[in-house]
């Protein structure tokens, strides 16, 4: 089994190629908003360095959102196009789940609240706990909430770009202020998408390319910031 994993949902870009037991390739380009320029060259490099072809893949995994509107759209479009070209199944992975997986990889925390800055005084949020296969699984629904609502929804240590924007009542404030800098810097990469996708692929939890749709959570994600709030 070979899996190609793509992550461009949060203003950076990374690609990973794995087999059943190991990582064969990983590269991260952390320049903000450069996904359109970097994702295809990184995929090409992954295939070249591992002497692989798209036809060798068992599936393509991608971060389906929520996250940056353009980043999520790019990720889904590239995954769909590649999958269609070779009639491959696709594994959509929540960007919040990938963030929780990154937190486990980096800190060892087995329970976290993944929080991404959604702009406009809101965050994307969900609570996660580690399962017996080492995968962070959601305990509730992914939500788009304002800061106060998110603080009440937060059950565990908040991590991710939105963690500093909320003030959970159930977490020690001194502890939060001490470690918040580290928590906010945690970001998901294609490595985390690949880790989750390997387990899902073994269970054949995948979809056809046409079902590999982005998830925004915000219905008016296409609007520009100045247009928000104009509706009466």
Tab-separated table of C-alpha atoms in Angstrom:
chain	number	residue	atom	x	y	z
A	1	UNK	CA	0.000	0.000	0.000
A	2	UNK	CA	1.144	3.519	-0.844
A	3	UNK	CA	-0.689	6.664	0.220
A	4	UNK	CA	-0.147	10.244	-0.886
A	5	UNK	CA	-1.183	12.808	1.747
A	6	UNK	CA	-1.720	16.511	1.041
A	7	UNK	CA	-2.096	19.398	3.483
A	8	UNK	CA	-2.711	22.964	2.327
A	9	UNK	CA	-5.757	23.923	4.387
A	10	UNK	CA	-4.030	26.379	6.707
A	11	UNK	CA	-1.825	28.722	4.698
A	12	UNK	CA	1.131	26.375	4.341
A	13	UNK	CA	1.742	23.351	2.160
A	14	UNK	CA	3.132	19.878	2.820
A	15	UNK	CA	3.137	16.509	1.089
A	16	UNK	CA	3.818	13.048	2.483
A	17	UNK	CA	4.059	9.649	0.817
A	18	UNK	CA	3.876	6.550	3.012
A	19	UNK	CA	3.535	2.811	2.751
A	20	UNK	CA	2.151	0.317	5.273
A	21	UNK	CA	4.913	0.823	7.816
A	22	UNK	CA	7.005	3.914	7.093
A	23	UNK	CA	7.214	7.408	5.710
A	24	UNK	CA	8.849	7.409	2.298
A	25	UNK	CA	8.783	11.157	1.686
A	26	UNK	CA	7.846	14.345	3.506
A	27	UNK	CA	8.365	17.965	2.603
A	28	UNK	CA	6.945	21.152	4.092
A	29	UNK	CA	6.872	24.604	2.518
A	30	UNK	CA	5.814	26.996	5.266
A	31	UNK	CA	5.654	30.146	3.172
A	32	UNK	CA	2.193	31.603	3.796
A	33	UNK	CA	-0.365	31.434	0.994
A	34	UNK	CA	2.004	29.817	-1.508
A	35	UNK	CA	0.019	26.601	-1.932
A	36	UNK	CA	-0.824	27.132	-5.586
A	37	UNK	CA	2.873	27.468	-6.450
A	38	UNK	CA	4.173	24.633	-4.284
A	39	UNK	CA	1.696	21.750	-4.046
A	40	UNK	CA	2.175	20.268	-7.535
A	41	UNK	CA	6.010	20.533	-7.505
A	42	UNK	CA	6.053	18.857	-4.072
A	43	UNK	CA	3.873	16.016	-5.358
A	44	UNK	CA	6.110	15.582	-8.385
A	45	UNK	CA	9.177	15.536	-6.142
A	46	UNK	CA	7.569	12.945	-3.860
A	47	UNK	CA	6.908	10.612	-6.778
A	48	UNK	CA	10.377	11.083	-8.246
A	49	UNK	CA	12.265	10.549	-4.990
A	50	UNK	CA	10.313	7.401	-4.137
A	51	UNK	CA	10.400	6.121	-7.722
A	52	UNK	CA	6.618	5.946	-7.673
A	53	UNK	CA	3.820	6.777	-10.063
A	54	UNK	CA	0.264	7.866	-9.359
A	55	UNK	CA	-0.892	4.457	-10.582
A	56	UNK	CA	1.091	2.852	-7.729
A	57	UNK	CA	-0.999	4.593	-5.087
A	58	UNK	CA	-3.749	2.907	-3.128
A	59	UNK	CA	-5.443	6.202	-2.232
A	60	UNK	CA	-4.952	9.943	-1.885
A	61	UNK	CA	-5.617	11.635	1.452
A	62	UNK	CA	-6.161	15.344	1.940
A	63	UNK	CA	-7.077	17.866	4.596
A	64	UNK	CA	-10.685	18.696	3.743
A	65	UNK	CA	-11.084	21.633	6.124
A	66	UNK	CA	-12.231	23.635	7.899
A	67	UNK	CA	-9.471	26.161	7.398
A	68	UNK	CA	-8.298	28.793	4.978
A	69	UNK	CA	-10.958	29.072	2.233
A	70	UNK	CA	-8.437	29.128	-0.624
A	71	UNK	CA	-6.200	26.503	1.006
A	72	UNK	CA	-9.073	24.058	1.536
A	73	UNK	CA	-10.301	24.588	-2.022
A	74	UNK	CA	-6.817	24.003	-3.497
A	75	UNK	CA	-6.318	20.850	-1.447
A	76	UNK	CA	-9.653	19.335	-2.464
A	77	UNK	CA	-9.259	20.276	-6.134
A	78	UNK	CA	-5.783	18.753	-6.436
A	79	UNK	CA	-6.783	15.575	-4.601
A	80	UNK	CA	-9.847	15.190	-6.814
A	81	UNK	CA	-7.935	15.775	-10.040
A	82	UNK	CA	-5.211	13.276	-9.194
A	83	UNK	CA	-7.720	10.685	-8.015
A	84	UNK	CA	-9.864	11.062	-11.128
A	85	UNK	CA	-6.844	10.664	-13.389
A	86	UNK	CA	-6.095	7.195	-11.991
A	87	UNK	CA	-9.518	6.165	-10.657
A	88	UNK	CA	-8.198	6.203	-7.091
A	89	UNK	CA	-10.214	6.435	-3.863
A	90	UNK	CA	-9.829	9.500	-1.678
A	91	UNK	CA	-9.588	9.854	2.100
A	92	UNK	CA	-10.835	13.252	3.328
A	93	UNK	CA	-9.382	14.079	6.758
A	94	UNK	CA	-10.665	16.834	9.008
A	95	UNK	CA	-8.127	19.602	9.470
A	96	UNK	CA	-9.176	19.791	13.120
A	97	UNK	CA	-8.532	16.058	13.534
A	98	UNK	CA	-5.149	16.495	11.849
A	99	UNK	CA	-4.363	19.351	14.244
A	100	UNK	CA	-5.272	17.140	17.207
A	101	UNK	CA	-3.052	14.394	15.763
A	102	UNK	CA	-0.211	16.910	15.455
A	103	UNK	CA	-0.667	17.845	19.097
A	104	UNK	CA	-0.337	14.197	20.096
A	105	UNK	CA	2.751	13.822	17.888
A	106	UNK	CA	4.413	16.946	19.291
A	107	UNK	CA	3.327	16.972	22.943
A	108	UNK	CA	1.999	13.493	23.701
A	109	UNK	CA	-1.313	14.929	24.899
A	110	UNK	CA	-4.014	12.268	24.495
A	111	UNK	CA	-6.944	14.679	24.868
A	112	UNK	CA	-7.029	18.128	23.281
A	113	UNK	CA	-9.390	20.734	21.966
A	114	UNK	CA	-8.382	21.706	18.425
A	115	UNK	CA	-9.006	25.399	17.761
A	116	UNK	CA	-8.321	27.201	14.482
A	117	UNK	CA	-8.649	30.940	13.991
A	118	UNK	CA	-11.562	31.459	11.575
A	119	UNK	CA	-11.196	35.271	11.536
A	120	UNK	CA	-14.180	37.585	12.043
A	121	UNK	CA	-14.054	36.989	15.818
A	122	UNK	CA	-14.747	33.262	15.387
A	123	UNK	CA	-12.914	29.945	15.622
A	124	UNK	CA	-13.327	26.411	14.311
A	125	UNK	CA	-13.343	24.005	17.251
A	126	UNK	CA	-13.796	20.349	18.262
A	127	UNK	CA	-12.707	18.105	21.134
A	128	UNK	CA	-10.572	15.004	20.533
A	129	UNK	CA	-9.358	11.955	22.414
A	130	UNK	CA	-6.809	9.284	21.459
A	131	UNK	CA	-8.210	5.879	20.497
A	132	UNK	CA	-6.596	2.443	20.839
A	133	UNK	CA	-4.985	2.759	17.392
A	134	UNK	CA	-3.209	5.976	18.257
A	135	UNK	CA	-5.606	8.163	16.290
A	136	UNK	CA	-7.252	11.280	17.687
A	137	UNK	CA	-11.022	10.910	17.307
A	138	UNK	CA	-13.655	13.620	17.633
A	139	UNK	CA	-15.873	13.461	20.706
A	140	UNK	CA	-18.391	15.959	19.342
A	141	UNK	CA	-19.251	17.995	16.262
A	142	UNK	CA	-16.924	20.454	14.593
A	143	UNK	CA	-18.253	23.936	15.214
A	144	UNK	CA	-17.812	27.513	14.060
A	145	UNK	CA	-18.213	29.640	17.183
A	146	UNK	CA	-17.457	33.050	18.587
A	147	UNK	CA	-14.809	33.248	21.293
A	148	UNK	CA	-17.231	33.072	24.227
A	149	UNK	CA	-19.127	30.101	22.822
A	150	UNK	CA	-15.868	28.315	22.040
A	151	UNK	CA	-14.580	28.838	25.571
A	152	UNK	CA	-17.637	27.016	26.897
A	153	UNK	CA	-17.309	24.259	24.262
A	154	UNK	CA	-13.635	23.625	25.090
A	155	UNK	CA	-13.171	20.467	27.195
A	156	UNK	CA	-9.403	19.962	27.155
A	157	UNK	CA	-6.152	21.804	26.571
A	158	UNK	CA	-6.772	24.132	23.600
A	159	UNK	CA	-4.199	23.891	20.817
A	160	UNK	CA	-3.798	25.546	17.445
A	161	UNK	CA	-3.961	29.036	15.977
A	162	UNK	CA	-7.208	29.870	17.767
A	163	UNK	CA	-6.187	28.654	21.217
A	164	UNK	CA	-5.005	32.066	22.402
A	165	UNK	CA	-8.292	33.672	21.356
A	166	UNK	CA	-10.493	31.762	23.796
A	167	UNK	CA	-10.324	31.528	27.579
A	168	UNK	CA	-11.691	28.154	28.683
A	169	UNK	CA	-13.182	28.248	32.168
A	170	UNK	CA	-12.249	24.655	33.003
A	171	UNK	CA	-8.489	25.038	32.481
A	172	UNK	CA	-6.057	26.536	34.972
A	173	UNK	CA	-5.300	30.099	33.804
A	174	UNK	CA	-1.700	30.065	35.050
A	175	UNK	CA	-1.000	26.835	33.200
A	176	UNK	CA	-2.671	28.187	30.072
A	177	UNK	CA	-0.646	31.402	30.090
A	178	UNK	CA	2.598	29.498	30.582
A	179	UNK	CA	2.121	26.973	27.800
A	180	UNK	CA	-0.123	28.872	25.390
A	181	UNK	CA	2.777	30.027	23.229
A	182	UNK	CA	3.724	26.425	22.491
A	183	UNK	CA	0.131	25.340	21.958
A	184	UNK	CA	-0.677	28.064	19.448
A	185	UNK	CA	2.359	27.141	17.351
A	186	UNK	CA	1.224	23.544	16.787
A	187	UNK	CA	0.229	23.023	13.150
A	188	UNK	CA	-0.914	19.975	11.263
A	189	UNK	CA	1.163	18.739	8.345
A	190	UNK	CA	0.761	16.045	5.708
A	191	UNK	CA	2.479	13.704	8.193
A	192	UNK	CA	-0.582	13.894	10.428
A	193	UNK	CA	-2.943	13.437	7.475
A	194	UNK	CA	-0.919	10.363	6.478
A	195	UNK	CA	-0.980	8.887	9.997
A	196	UNK	CA	-4.770	9.068	10.104
A	197	UNK	CA	-5.195	7.959	6.497
A	198	UNK	CA	-3.058	4.837	6.954
A	199	UNK	CA	-5.511	3.499	9.533
A	200	UNK	CA	-8.551	4.505	7.485
A	201	UNK	CA	-7.113	2.948	4.314
A	202	UNK	CA	-6.607	-0.363	6.085
A	203	UNK	CA	-10.326	-0.230	6.915
A	204	UNK	CA	-11.184	0.973	3.385
A	205	UNK	CA	-12.742	4.118	4.821
A	206	UNK	CA	-12.508	6.133	1.651
A	207	UNK	CA	-14.761	7.737	-0.943
A	208	UNK	CA	-14.858	8.220	-4.700
A	209	UNK	CA	-13.203	11.350	-6.062
A	210	UNK	CA	-16.497	13.165	-6.653
A	211	UNK	CA	-17.272	12.864	-2.935
A	212	UNK	CA	-13.973	14.420	-1.888
A	213	UNK	CA	-15.561	17.738	-1.009
A	214	UNK	CA	-14.156	20.624	1.032
A	215	UNK	CA	-15.707	21.479	4.386
A	216	UNK	CA	-15.878	25.174	5.261
A	217	UNK	CA	-18.403	25.273	8.166
A	218	UNK	CA	-19.018	28.902	7.205
A	219	UNK	CA	-21.680	29.053	4.489
A	220	UNK	CA	-20.584	32.533	3.389
A	221	UNK	CA	-16.878	31.686	3.240
A	222	UNK	CA	-16.661	33.215	-0.223
A	223	UNK	CA	-17.442	36.697	1.058
A	224	UNK	CA	-14.740	39.251	1.638
A	225	UNK	CA	-14.263	40.418	5.209
A	226	UNK	CA	-15.686	43.944	4.584
A	227	UNK	CA	-18.877	42.364	3.246
A	228	UNK	CA	-19.507	40.425	6.435
A	229	UNK	CA	-22.232	41.931	8.570
A	230	UNK	CA	-23.773	44.077	5.822
A	231	UNK	CA	-26.915	41.986	5.686
A	232	UNK	CA	-29.829	43.531	7.555
